[in-house]
Every structure is written in C-alpha cells, then in structure tokens.
Amino acid sequence: MDQGPSVDSPWPVGLLAAKIQGYIDRLGSVWVEGEITSWGLSGGNVYGKLKDVTGDATVSFTVWSSVRARTPADLKQGDRVVALVKPNYWVKGGTLTMQVIDMRHVGLGDLLERLERLRAQLGREGLFEQSRKRPLPFLPHCIGLITGKDSDAEKDVLRNAQLRWPAVRFRVLHAAVQGNRVVDEVTAAVRELDRDPEVDVIVIARGGGDFQNLLGFSDEGLVRAVSACATPVVSAIGHEADRPLLDEVADLRASTPTDAAKRVVPDVTEELARVRQARARLGTRLSTFLRTEVDRIEQLRTRPVLATSAWIVDSRAEELGRYIARGAELVTRGLDEAAIGTKELSAQLRALSPQRTLDRGYAIAQLHDGSVLRAAADAPRGTALALRLASGTIGAVSDGPTATPR
Amino acid sequence: MPTPQDVRSLSYEEARDELVRVVAELEQGAPTLEHSLALWERGEALASRCEEWLIGARARLEAARTAESSAAGA
C-alpha cells in the first residue's frame, strides 16, 4: 500500500479517478425511486435526470438503447419511476452517471396501494379519530390560508369569505402546491401559522389536480404535522372526489376551496337576519301571550258577579223584601182568620151567655168570689152581693132568706 | 280597598287561578251575606293584582322595545 498522496508525491488524476471508480463500483446496483425531470434522446440512448420525489437530490442517468428496448416505451419527463441503477464513474470525463439496468413506472396502483397502507397505519395510530377533531371557531379572528400564489383556490377562498363577512382577516402563506416542493413548504407554513396566536383556524386550499399532483397532500410528514397542530385545520384539496390523507387528519374536510370559505366564515348578514328574526318572533310571542292574558282577566272582570257589588246586597235585599212581603201576607191572613175565629167564638159566647136571660129581666147574683148564688142559704144577712143586670151590675146586701115573693 | 298582603305575593298564574275559583263560587251563590262580601272583595283584589302584573309586563316589553329600537337606531 503506497504512502497516501501528499503534496510532495501527489496522485495522478487517473489514480484519483480509478480510486473513485473503485469506491463507487462497490455500491453495486440499487433500486431507487425518483421523478424524471429531463429525458433526452440521442443516438438511441437516453440521457436524463432523476430527482428525489420529495427532497432536493438529483442524479443523471443513461439508458443504453439495449436496455431501453426492455423498458416501457412511454417513459417521459415528469413520470415517477422506480429504476435499477448502477452508479458509473466515467474516468475519462470525470462524470458520474447512473447506468439504468431496469426502469418502470411507479404505477398509479403502486402509489395507491402505498397510500392505502399509510392510511391504514395512520388510522391504527388513531390520527384520524373523530375525538381528535377540534371544533372550528364560530367567528375566526384571523384565518391562516396556505395556498398556491395567485391560484384560483386563493381567489375562491378570499372572495367567498369576504362576501360572507366583509371584516374577515386573513394571513396568507403561499406554498408550492405541485411537484416535490409541496410537502416541505406546506408543512413549514402549517407550523408557522399554528404558532401564530392570532390565527385561530388554518385552511389548506388547492384547486383540482390529478392524483399525482395531490400526492404531496398525503405525505406522512405533512399529515403528522397537521395532526400535531393545536389550531383547527381545514383541508380543501382538489374536487369533491379527491381524498388525500390530509382530508382524514384535518379537523374539517371541505370539498372545495369555496366550500371551505363557506364553512369557516358564517354568513354574517344571514346570521344578523336570523338574530333580528328571532328577536321579532320573541316580541310577537310575548305580546300575543300578554294580550290573551289581558283578555282573560278582562273576561273575568266583566262577569256579573264581579262587575258590580250591588247584586250581593240587592239580591239579599230583594230576598228580604220577598220574605217581608210574605211575612206581611201571612200575618194579615192570620189576623183575618183570627178575626173570623173570634167572631165565631163571640157568637158562640153570646149564644151561651146569660145576657139574653138578663135582657128578659133576670139578674144574676154573684158572691164576692164571683161564684153564682144559687141558694138563699149561701147568702145570709149582710152578705155582699153583685147583681148583674141586663145592663151593668149593682152591688147589694142580702137581708137573709125570705119567703117566696109575692 | 287595599290589596291584602298575601295577594301581593301571589304569582300571576296563582292570582288568576284563584280569581277563577272565586268567580265560580260567587256564581254558585255563597251561603252567607258575610261570605259573599268577603269573596267579592277577594275577587276584586285578585283582579287588580293580575292587572298589575299584566300592565307591568307590558311596560317592560315596551321599555325593551324602545331600548331595542333606540339601540338599533344608535
């Protein structure tokens, strides 16, 4: 092993090149995935560049015509591929290029399948749990919007939000919404807006695009970043049918940027109208209630029993009057009967009374006790007697018994 | 005729319901003059108490409305 090169005994370039080639050859061939960023044809061979799907690394590659025959004919710039490459250091030119042994499209199927696997895995981790979804603020102070610069999505969101609530405030961060810059830029924007205390909802909006363009929005890193956000995130990616993983992890999935604006910003004029309407209904509801109650009381008040108090006394007075009248009537009748009664009695009395005998000249002698003198013996000499004549009575003194009168 | 103290403490519904009972009893004819008079007085007191409640409520409603319209106007 000769001494390492030094300034005194430097390697010839050839040796350096050989050494590099040696190192590189040791890597052997590897399967790599990347995006074709340039695809040049010359002399049946293909010279192109392959770029890392999400990162910044790019390598150039050559496909010899022999290999090209075995690879899909429709490979072109922008395709995403997996390739079996062998790094080759071209000593003469001092350039490194990837010798393509096999190259295939990364089929939509593979992408989809990989996406589903990631979806399942993140699902198992519970990133998509409904319980993690945070509610959106009813009236956001400031809406963080991540979208492409001057994109339709941006216009849609801004315009619709302002239509619904002129005083809405936005903080817009522009980010690549296509190609391999998407993940890094959107993730950075999400983190920044999440840190900003002013922003209380974040909207990530992008117009429609084919599956590949939207793939960035299913990137695991981005999904995890969004999941870690404290601020509620609204995903508005592509059209109704598109369902990147971002939709699953976001706190709200809007079908389109316009829909996102509508869901995040209440239609203030409509809300005000609703409040006014509710208040009006409140007012009428109460006044109708009051009116019915007033009517009821009025109705009770006009009931005769309450309307005047006179009736209490009047009805009794009337009753009294009736009783009195009745009383008087009874009394008079009683008296009449009595009068008749007495007349009869006096007639009887008179019939029984000695008056008629007295009239005929007889007189009744009564002793002082009122008893009638029947026997002369009862009135010895000097006995005071009362003689009842036809009319009037005289006092007399008895001379005692005598012979029978002449 | 001053509203007896207890009537003042009645809620609107209580006063109204008792008023209905008093009227019914009066209409059936209370047994004694004394009782009728007492009932009638009670009825009057209850009726005016109800009206107090209603007038009060209406006043508050008007006040709220004027406040609301002045707020809307301001």
Short mmCIF file of N, CA, C and O in Angstrom, two decimals, chain A residues 157-284:
data_model
loop_
_atom_site.label_atom_id
_atom_site.label_comp_id
_atom_site.label_asym_id
_atom_site.label_seq_id
_atom_site.Cartn_x
_atom_site.Cartn_y
_atom_site.Cartn_z
N VAL A 157 -61.23 31.30 -2.02
CA VAL A 157 -61.38 31.36 -0.54
C VAL A 157 -61.56 32.82 -0.12
O VAL A 157 -62.51 33.16 0.59
N LEU A 158 -60.67 33.68 -0.61
CA LEU A 158 -60.73 35.09 -0.16
C LEU A 158 -62.06 35.72 -0.54
O LEU A 158 -62.78 36.28 0.31
N ARG A 159 -62.44 35.52 -1.80
CA ARG A 159 -63.65 36.23 -2.26
C ARG A 159 -64.88 35.74 -1.48
O ARG A 159 -65.65 36.52 -0.92
N ASN A 160 -65.03 34.41 -1.40
CA ASN A 160 -66.22 33.89 -0.71
C ASN A 160 -66.27 34.30 0.75
O ASN A 160 -67.32 34.64 1.29
N ALA A 161 -65.09 34.31 1.37
CA ALA A 161 -65.09 34.68 2.80
C ALA A 161 -65.53 36.14 2.93
O ALA A 161 -66.40 36.47 3.73
N GLN A 162 -64.96 37.00 2.07
CA GLN A 162 -65.29 38.43 2.21
C GLN A 162 -66.77 38.67 1.90
O GLN A 162 -67.41 39.49 2.53
N LEU A 163 -67.30 37.88 0.95
CA LEU A 163 -68.73 38.05 0.61
C LEU A 163 -69.58 37.81 1.86
O LEU A 163 -70.53 38.51 2.15
N ARG A 164 -69.15 36.80 2.62
CA ARG A 164 -69.99 36.44 3.77
C ARG A 164 -69.73 37.35 4.96
O ARG A 164 -70.62 37.59 5.77
N TRP A 165 -68.49 37.81 5.07
CA TRP A 165 -68.19 38.64 6.26
C TRP A 165 -67.11 39.63 5.85
O TRP A 165 -65.93 39.33 5.91
N PRO A 166 -67.50 40.82 5.46
CA PRO A 166 -66.53 41.79 4.92
C PRO A 166 -65.36 42.03 5.86
O PRO A 166 -64.24 42.26 5.44
N ALA A 167 -65.56 41.92 7.17
CA ALA A 167 -64.47 42.26 8.11
C ALA A 167 -63.53 41.09 8.34
O ALA A 167 -62.71 41.14 9.24
N VAL A 168 -63.64 40.02 7.51
CA VAL A 168 -62.78 38.84 7.80
C VAL A 168 -61.32 39.19 7.59
O VAL A 168 -60.96 40.04 6.75
N ARG A 169 -60.40 38.60 8.42
CA ARG A 169 -58.96 38.88 8.30
C ARG A 169 -58.23 37.61 7.93
O ARG A 169 -58.50 36.55 8.49
N PHE A 170 -57.33 37.73 6.97
CA PHE A 170 -56.58 36.54 6.51
C PHE A 170 -55.10 36.74 6.75
O PHE A 170 -54.59 37.86 6.77
N ARG A 171 -54.39 35.63 6.95
CA ARG A 171 -52.93 35.66 6.88
C ARG A 171 -52.57 34.55 5.89
O ARG A 171 -52.71 33.37 6.19
N VAL A 172 -52.14 34.99 4.69
CA VAL A 172 -51.94 34.01 3.61
C VAL A 172 -50.46 33.67 3.50
O VAL A 172 -49.60 34.55 3.50
N LEU A 173 -50.17 32.39 3.50
CA LEU A 173 -48.78 31.93 3.25
C LEU A 173 -48.82 31.15 1.95
O LEU A 173 -49.56 30.17 1.82
N HIS A 174 -48.02 31.60 0.97
CA HIS A 174 -48.02 30.89 -0.31
C HIS A 174 -47.06 29.72 -0.24
O HIS A 174 -46.00 29.80 0.40
N ALA A 175 -47.47 28.62 -0.85
CA ALA A 175 -46.59 27.44 -0.86
C ALA A 175 -46.81 26.72 -2.18
O ALA A 175 -47.85 26.87 -2.81
N ALA A 176 -45.79 25.95 -2.54
CA ALA A 176 -45.94 25.16 -3.78
C ALA A 176 -47.08 24.19 -3.58
O ALA A 176 -47.25 23.62 -2.50
N VAL A 177 -47.90 24.09 -4.58
CA VAL A 177 -48.99 23.12 -4.42
C VAL A 177 -48.83 22.01 -5.45
O VAL A 177 -49.75 21.27 -5.73
N GLN A 178 -47.67 21.96 -6.05
CA GLN A 178 -47.42 20.95 -7.09
C GLN A 178 -45.95 20.57 -7.06
O GLN A 178 -45.12 21.35 -6.61
N GLY A 179 -45.70 19.36 -7.45
CA GLY A 179 -44.31 18.92 -7.55
C GLY A 179 -43.75 18.58 -6.19
O GLY A 179 -44.49 18.38 -5.22
N ASN A 180 -42.45 18.56 -6.10
CA ASN A 180 -41.86 17.99 -4.89
C ASN A 180 -41.64 19.03 -3.79
O ASN A 180 -41.21 18.71 -2.72
N ARG A 181 -41.97 20.28 -4.08
CA ARG A 181 -41.75 21.29 -3.01
C ARG A 181 -42.94 21.30 -2.04
O ARG A 181 -42.88 21.83 -0.95
N VAL A 182 -44.04 20.66 -2.48
CA VAL A 182 -45.30 20.78 -1.71
C VAL A 182 -45.08 20.46 -0.23
O VAL A 182 -45.34 21.27 0.66
N VAL A 183 -44.57 19.25 0.00
CA VAL A 183 -44.57 18.77 1.39
C VAL A 183 -43.82 19.72 2.31
O VAL A 183 -44.35 20.22 3.30
N ASP A 184 -42.57 20.06 1.90
CA ASP A 184 -41.76 20.90 2.81
C ASP A 184 -42.44 22.25 3.05
O ASP A 184 -42.62 22.69 4.17
N GLU A 185 -42.89 22.89 1.95
CA GLU A 185 -43.40 24.26 2.10
C GLU A 185 -44.71 24.28 2.88
O GLU A 185 -44.94 25.10 3.77
N VAL A 186 -45.58 23.32 2.52
CA VAL A 186 -46.89 23.33 3.23
C VAL A 186 -46.68 23.02 4.71
O VAL A 186 -47.24 23.67 5.59
N THR A 187 -45.81 22.04 4.98
CA THR A 187 -45.57 21.69 6.39
C THR A 187 -45.03 22.89 7.15
O THR A 187 -45.52 23.23 8.24
N ALA A 188 -44.07 23.58 6.53
CA ALA A 188 -43.48 24.75 7.20
C ALA A 188 -44.57 25.79 7.45
O ALA A 188 -44.72 26.34 8.55
N ALA A 189 -45.41 26.00 6.43
CA ALA A 189 -46.47 27.02 6.56
C ALA A 189 -47.43 26.63 7.69
O ALA A 189 -47.81 27.46 8.53
N VAL A 190 -47.78 25.35 7.73
CA VAL A 190 -48.72 24.89 8.78
C VAL A 190 -48.12 25.17 10.15
O VAL A 190 -48.77 25.74 11.04
N ARG A 191 -46.86 24.82 10.30
CA ARG A 191 -46.23 25.01 11.63
C ARG A 191 -46.22 26.50 11.99
O ARG A 191 -46.59 26.89 13.11
N GLU A 192 -45.89 27.34 11.01
CA GLU A 192 -45.78 28.77 11.32
C GLU A 192 -47.15 29.33 11.73
O GLU A 192 -47.31 30.00 12.74
N LEU A 193 -48.16 28.97 10.96
CA LEU A 193 -49.49 29.50 11.28
C LEU A 193 -49.98 28.96 12.63
O LEU A 193 -50.64 29.64 13.40
N ASP A 194 -49.59 27.71 12.91
CA ASP A 194 -50.03 27.11 14.17
C ASP A 194 -49.43 27.88 15.34
O ASP A 194 -50.09 28.11 16.36
N ARG A 195 -48.16 28.34 15.14
CA ARG A 195 -47.50 29.09 16.23
C ARG A 195 -48.16 30.45 16.43
O ARG A 195 -48.21 30.98 17.53
N ASP A 196 -48.73 31.01 15.35
CA ASP A 196 -49.24 32.38 15.44
C ASP A 196 -50.53 32.39 16.28
O ASP A 196 -51.54 31.81 15.89
N PRO A 197 -50.50 33.06 17.45
CA PRO A 197 -51.69 33.04 18.33
C PRO A 197 -52.90 33.72 17.68
O PRO A 197 -54.03 33.38 17.95
N GLU A 198 -52.62 34.66 16.77
CA GLU A 198 -53.73 35.38 16.15
C GLU A 198 -54.59 34.43 15.31
O GLU A 198 -55.81 34.54 15.28
N VAL A 199 -53.86 33.50 14.65
CA VAL A 199 -54.59 32.63 13.70
C VAL A 199 -55.35 31.57 14.49
O VAL A 199 -54.75 30.80 15.26
N ASP A 200 -56.69 31.53 14.32
CA ASP A 200 -57.41 30.52 15.10
C ASP A 200 -58.05 29.46 14.19
O ASP A 200 -58.83 28.64 14.64
N VAL A 201 -57.73 29.53 12.88
CA VAL A 201 -58.11 28.38 12.02
C VAL A 201 -57.20 28.42 10.80
O VAL A 201 -56.80 29.50 10.35
N ILE A 202 -56.78 27.24 10.33
CA ILE A 202 -55.84 27.18 9.18
C ILE A 202 -56.56 26.45 8.04
O ILE A 202 -57.16 25.39 8.25
N VAL A 203 -56.51 27.09 6.86
CA VAL A 203 -57.14 26.44 5.69
C VAL A 203 -56.04 26.12 4.70
O VAL A 203 -55.21 26.98 4.37
N ILE A 204 -56.00 24.87 4.26
CA ILE A 204 -55.03 24.48 3.21
C ILE A 204 -55.85 24.24 1.95
O ILE A 204 -56.68 23.32 1.92
N ALA A 205 -55.66 25.11 0.97
CA ALA A 205 -56.57 25.06 -0.20
C ALA A 205 -55.77 24.88 -1.47
O ALA A 205 -54.71 25.50 -1.65
N ARG A 206 -56.30 24.00 -2.31
CA ARG A 206 -55.68 23.78 -3.61
C ARG A 206 -56.77 23.37 -4.58
O ARG A 206 -57.65 22.62 -4.22
N GLY A 207 -56.65 23.87 -5.79
CA GLY A 207 -57.67 23.51 -6.80
C GLY A 207 -57.51 22.06 -7.21
O GLY A 207 -56.72 21.31 -6.64
N GLY A 208 -58.27 21.69 -8.22
CA GLY A 208 -58.26 20.29 -8.68
C GLY A 208 -56.89 19.92 -9.23
O GLY A 208 -56.08 20.79 -9.55
N GLY A 209 -56.61 18.64 -9.33
CA GLY A 209 -55.34 18.20 -9.92
C GLY A 209 -55.37 16.69 -10.02
O GLY A 209 -56.20 16.05 -9.38
N ASP A 210 -54.49 16.14 -10.86
CA ASP A 210 -54.57 14.67 -10.97
C ASP A 210 -53.96 14.05 -9.72
O ASP A 210 -53.35 14.74 -8.89
N PHE A 211 -54.12 12.76 -9.67
CA PHE A 211 -53.77 12.03 -8.44
C PHE A 211 -52.34 12.35 -8.03
O PHE A 211 -52.03 12.68 -6.89
N GLN A 212 -51.48 12.35 -9.02
CA GLN A 212 -50.05 12.52 -8.71
C GLN A 212 -49.80 13.89 -8.10
O GLN A 212 -49.09 14.04 -7.12
N ASN A 213 -50.48 14.91 -8.66
CA ASN A 213 -50.22 16.26 -8.13
C ASN A 213 -50.65 16.38 -6.67
O ASN A 213 -50.08 17.14 -5.90
N LEU A 214 -51.69 15.63 -6.34
CA LEU A 214 -52.21 15.79 -4.97
C LEU A 214 -51.49 14.88 -3.98
O LEU A 214 -51.75 14.95 -2.78
N LEU A 215 -50.56 14.06 -4.52
CA LEU A 215 -49.93 13.07 -3.66
C LEU A 215 -49.24 13.73 -2.47
O LEU A 215 -49.27 13.24 -1.35
N GLY A 216 -48.67 14.93 -2.73
CA GLY A 216 -47.95 15.62 -1.65
C GLY A 216 -48.83 15.79 -0.43
O GLY A 216 -48.39 15.78 0.72
N PHE A 217 -50.17 15.89 -0.69
CA PHE A 217 -51.07 16.16 0.44
C PHE A 217 -51.43 14.89 1.20
O PHE A 217 -52.27 14.87 2.08
N SER A 218 -50.76 13.77 0.78
CA SER A 218 -50.97 12.55 1.56
C SER A 218 -49.65 12.15 2.21
O SER A 218 -49.50 11.04 2.70
N ASP A 219 -48.72 13.07 2.19
CA ASP A 219 -47.39 12.74 2.71
C ASP A 219 -47.45 12.56 4.22
O ASP A 219 -48.06 13.35 4.94
N GLU A 220 -46.77 11.51 4.70
CA GLU A 220 -46.85 11.16 6.13
C GLU A 220 -46.38 12.34 7.00
O GLU A 220 -47.03 12.71 7.97
N GLY A 221 -45.27 12.95 6.59
CA GLY A 221 -44.72 14.05 7.39
C GLY A 221 -45.75 15.16 7.54
O GLY A 221 -46.06 15.62 8.65
N LEU A 222 -46.38 15.54 6.42
CA LEU A 222 -47.36 16.63 6.46
C LEU A 222 -48.54 16.23 7.35
O LEU A 222 -48.98 16.98 8.21
N VAL A 223 -49.00 14.99 7.15
CA VAL A 223 -50.17 14.53 7.92
C VAL A 223 -49.86 14.58 9.41
O VAL A 223 -50.65 15.07 10.22
N ARG A 224 -48.65 14.14 9.75
CA ARG A 224 -48.33 14.15 11.19
C ARG A 224 -48.24 15.59 11.70
O ARG A 224 -48.71 15.90 12.80
N ALA A 225 -47.69 16.48 10.86
CA ALA A 225 -47.56 17.89 11.29
C ALA A 225 -48.95 18.45 11.56
O ALA A 225 -49.23 19.07 12.58
N VAL A 226 -49.86 18.16 10.63
CA VAL A 226 -51.22 18.71 10.80
C VAL A 226 -51.87 18.11 12.05
O VAL A 226 -52.50 18.79 12.85
N SER A 227 -51.61 16.82 12.25
CA SER A 227 -52.23 16.16 13.40
C SER A 227 -51.73 16.78 14.70
O SER A 227 -52.46 16.84 15.68
N ALA A 228 -50.48 17.29 14.65
CA ALA A 228 -49.91 17.84 15.89
C ALA A 228 -50.34 19.28 16.10
O ALA A 228 -50.04 19.89 17.11
N CYS A 229 -51.10 19.83 15.14
CA CYS A 229 -51.46 21.25 15.24
C CYS A 229 -52.42 21.49 16.41
O CYS A 229 -53.34 20.69 16.63
N ALA A 230 -52.23 22.61 17.09
CA ALA A 230 -53.21 22.98 18.13
C ALA A 230 -54.36 23.72 17.45
O ALA A 230 -55.51 23.60 17.83
N THR A 231 -54.05 24.45 16.39
CA THR A 231 -55.10 25.23 15.71
C THR A 231 -55.89 24.29 14.79
O THR A 231 -55.30 23.43 14.15
N PRO A 232 -57.21 24.45 14.77
CA PRO A 232 -58.02 23.61 13.87
C PRO A 232 -57.60 23.82 12.42
O PRO A 232 -57.26 24.94 12.03
N VAL A 233 -57.55 22.70 11.66
CA VAL A 233 -57.10 22.76 10.26
C VAL A 233 -58.23 22.33 9.35
O VAL A 233 -58.93 21.34 9.64
N VAL A 234 -58.41 23.11 8.27
CA VAL A 234 -59.45 22.75 7.27
C VAL A 234 -58.73 22.37 6.00
O VAL A 234 -57.86 23.09 5.52
N SER A 235 -59.10 21.18 5.49
CA SER A 235 -58.43 20.73 4.25
C SER A 235 -59.39 20.93 3.08
O SER A 235 -60.53 20.48 3.13
N ALA A 236 -58.90 21.67 2.07
CA ALA A 236 -59.76 21.91 0.89
C ALA A 236 -58.90 21.63 -0.34
O ALA A 236 -58.40 22.54 -0.98
N ILE A 237 -58.73 20.35 -0.61
CA ILE A 237 -57.80 19.93 -1.65
C ILE A 237 -58.57 19.34 -2.81
O ILE A 237 -59.40 18.43 -2.60
N GLY A 238 -58.39 19.89 -3.98
CA GLY A 238 -58.96 19.29 -5.18
C GLY A 238 -60.48 19.34 -5.17
O GLY A 238 -61.10 20.17 -4.50
N HIS A 239 -61.05 18.37 -5.90
CA HIS A 239 -62.51 18.40 -6.04
C HIS A 239 -63.14 17.45 -5.05
O HIS A 239 -62.46 16.78 -4.27
N GLU A 240 -64.43 17.39 -5.16
CA GLU A 240 -65.22 16.57 -4.23
C GLU A 240 -64.65 15.15 -4.14
O GLU A 240 -64.49 14.59 -3.07
N ALA A 241 -64.24 14.60 -5.28
CA ALA A 241 -63.88 13.18 -5.31
C ALA A 241 -62.50 12.95 -4.68
O ALA A 241 -62.21 11.88 -4.20
N ASP A 242 -61.65 13.99 -4.67
CA ASP A 242 -60.28 13.75 -4.18
C ASP A 242 -60.29 13.56 -2.67
O ASP A 242 -60.99 14.27 -1.95
N ARG A 243 -59.48 12.57 -2.22
CA ARG A 243 -59.49 12.28 -0.76
C ARG A 243 -58.06 12.06 -0.28
O ARG A 243 -57.71 10.97 0.14
N PRO A 244 -57.17 13.08 -0.35
CA PRO A 244 -55.82 12.85 0.18
C PRO A 244 -55.89 12.62 1.68
O PRO A 244 -56.90 12.92 2.32
N LEU A 245 -54.79 12.07 2.24
CA LEU A 245 -54.79 11.77 3.68
C LEU A 245 -55.03 13.03 4.51
O LEU A 245 -55.57 12.98 5.61
N LEU A 246 -54.66 14.17 3.95
CA LEU A 246 -54.86 15.43 4.68
C LEU A 246 -56.33 15.58 5.07
O LEU A 246 -56.67 16.02 6.16
N ASP A 247 -57.20 15.11 4.15
CA ASP A 247 -58.64 15.21 4.46
C ASP A 247 -58.98 14.44 5.73
O ASP A 247 -59.78 14.87 6.55
N GLU A 248 -58.32 13.28 5.88
CA GLU A 248 -58.68 12.42 7.02
C GLU A 248 -58.22 13.04 8.34
O GLU A 248 -58.92 12.96 9.34
N VAL A 249 -57.03 13.69 8.30
CA VAL A 249 -56.47 14.15 9.58
C VAL A 249 -56.99 15.55 9.91
O VAL A 249 -57.00 15.95 11.06
N ALA A 250 -57.46 16.27 8.91
CA ALA A 250 -57.89 17.67 9.17
C ALA A 250 -59.08 17.67 10.11
O ALA A 250 -59.82 16.69 10.22
N ASP A 251 -59.29 18.80 10.77
CA ASP A 251 -60.43 18.89 11.69
C ASP A 251 -61.73 19.05 10.91
O ASP A 251 -62.80 18.74 11.41
N LEU A 252 -61.59 19.56 9.70
CA LEU A 252 -62.79 19.67 8.85
C LEU A 252 -62.36 19.46 7.41
O LEU A 252 -61.36 20.02 6.97
N ARG A 253 -63.13 18.65 6.68
CA ARG A 253 -62.80 18.44 5.27
C ARG A 253 -63.80 19.23 4.45
O ARG A 253 -65.01 19.01 4.56
N ALA A 254 -63.30 20.18 3.69
CA ALA A 254 -64.19 20.95 2.79
C ALA A 254 -64.01 20.36 1.40
O ALA A 254 -62.91 19.94 1.04
N SER A 255 -65.09 20.31 0.63
CA SER A 255 -64.97 19.64 -0.67
C SER A 255 -64.18 20.51 -1.63
O SER A 255 -63.42 20.02 -2.45
N THR A 256 -64.35 21.82 -1.54
CA THR A 256 -63.60 22.71 -2.46
C THR A 256 -63.17 23.95 -1.68
O THR A 256 -63.70 24.21 -0.60
N PRO A 257 -62.24 24.75 -2.22
CA PRO A 257 -61.84 25.99 -1.54
C PRO A 257 -63.06 26.88 -1.23
O PRO A 257 -63.19 27.42 -0.14
N THR A 258 -64.01 26.96 -2.17
CA THR A 258 -65.19 27.81 -1.92
C THR A 258 -65.96 27.27 -0.73
O THR A 258 -66.37 28.01 0.16
N ASP A 259 -66.11 25.93 -0.74
CA ASP A 259 -66.84 25.30 0.37
C ASP A 259 -66.14 25.61 1.68
O ASP A 259 -66.77 25.93 2.70
N ALA A 260 -64.78 25.59 1.64
CA ALA A 260 -64.02 25.87 2.87
C ALA A 260 -64.37 27.27 3.38
O ALA A 260 -64.69 27.46 4.56
N ALA A 261 -64.40 28.25 2.46
CA ALA A 261 -64.71 29.63 2.88
C ALA A 261 -66.08 29.65 3.55
O ALA A 261 -66.27 30.24 4.61
N LYS A 262 -67.01 28.95 2.93
CA LYS A 262 -68.39 28.98 3.47
C LYS A 262 -68.45 28.33 4.85
O LYS A 262 -69.17 28.78 5.75
N ARG A 263 -67.63 27.29 5.03
CA ARG A 263 -67.72 26.55 6.30
C ARG A 263 -66.98 27.30 7.41
O ARG A 263 -67.28 27.14 8.60
N VAL A 264 -66.00 28.09 7.05
CA VAL A 264 -65.15 28.72 8.09
C VAL A 264 -65.74 30.06 8.51
O VAL A 264 -65.64 30.46 9.66
N VAL A 265 -66.39 30.72 7.54
CA VAL A 265 -66.88 32.07 7.86
C VAL A 265 -68.41 32.05 7.81
O VAL A 265 -68.99 31.70 6.79
N PRO A 266 -69.04 32.38 8.92
CA PRO A 266 -70.51 32.38 8.89
C PRO A 266 -70.99 33.52 8.00
O PRO A 266 -70.27 34.52 7.84
N ASP A 267 -72.12 33.34 7.42
CA ASP A 267 -72.64 34.44 6.59
C ASP A 267 -73.22 35.47 7.56
O ASP A 267 -74.33 35.31 8.06
N VAL A 268 -72.43 36.49 7.82
CA VAL A 268 -72.79 37.42 8.91
C VAL A 268 -74.13 38.08 8.62
O VAL A 268 -74.98 38.17 9.49
N THR A 269 -74.31 38.49 7.37
CA THR A 269 -75.60 39.17 7.12
C THR A 269 -76.75 38.20 7.43
O THR A 269 -77.71 38.55 8.09
N GLU A 270 -76.55 36.93 7.05
CA GLU A 270 -77.61 35.94 7.31
C GLU A 270 -77.78 35.76 8.81
O GLU A 270 -78.88 35.76 9.34
N GLU A 271 -76.62 35.68 9.53
CA GLU A 271 -76.72 35.49 10.99
C GLU A 271 -77.48 36.67 11.59
O GLU A 271 -78.38 36.49 12.41
N LEU A 272 -77.13 37.89 11.15
CA LEU A 272 -77.81 39.08 11.72
C LEU A 272 -79.29 39.00 11.44
O LEU A 272 -80.12 39.22 12.32
N ALA A 273 -79.60 38.60 10.20
CA ALA A 273 -81.04 38.50 9.86
C ALA A 273 -81.70 37.51 10.80
O ALA A 273 -82.77 37.75 11.36
N ARG A 274 -81.01 36.40 11.03
CA ARG A 274 -81.62 35.37 11.89
C ARG A 274 -81.83 35.92 13.29
O ARG A 274 -82.89 35.71 13.90
N VAL A 275 -80.83 36.68 13.78
CA VAL A 275 -80.98 37.23 15.14
C VAL A 275 -82.17 38.18 15.16
O VAL A 275 -83.03 38.10 16.04
N ARG A 276 -82.23 39.04 14.15
CA ARG A 276 -83.37 40.00 14.13
C ARG A 276 -84.69 39.25 14.11
O ARG A 276 -85.61 39.51 14.86
N GLN A 277 -84.72 38.21 13.27
CA GLN A 277 -85.97 37.45 13.14
C GLN A 277 -86.33 36.82 14.48
O GLN A 277 -87.47 36.89 14.94
N ALA A 278 -85.33 36.24 15.13
CA ALA A 278 -85.61 35.58 16.41
C ALA A 278 -86.15 36.63 17.38
O ALA A 278 -87.15 36.42 18.07
N ARG A 279 -85.52 37.82 17.37
CA ARG A 279 -85.96 38.85 18.32
C ARG A 279 -87.39 39.26 18.01
O ARG A 279 -88.24 39.35 18.89
N ALA A 280 -87.68 39.39 16.72
CA ALA A 280 -89.06 39.81 16.35
C ALA A 280 -90.02 38.75 16.85
O ALA A 280 -91.03 39.04 17.51
N ARG A 281 -89.67 37.50 16.58
CA ARG A 281 -90.60 36.41 16.98
C ARG A 281 -90.79 36.46 18.49
O ARG A 281 -91.90 36.33 19.01
N LEU A 282 -89.66 36.73 19.18
CA LEU A 282 -89.73 36.81 20.65
C LEU A 282 -90.77 37.84 21.03
O LEU A 282 -91.68 37.58 21.82
N GLY A 283 -90.65 39.04 20.41
CA GLY A 283 -91.54 40.16 20.74
C GLY A 283 -92.99 39.77 20.50
O GLY A 283 -93.83 39.83 21.39
N THR A 284 -93.27 39.28 19.31
CA THR A 284 -94.69 38.96 19.00
C THR A 284 -95.16 37.85 19.93
O THR A 284 -96.26 37.92 20.49
#
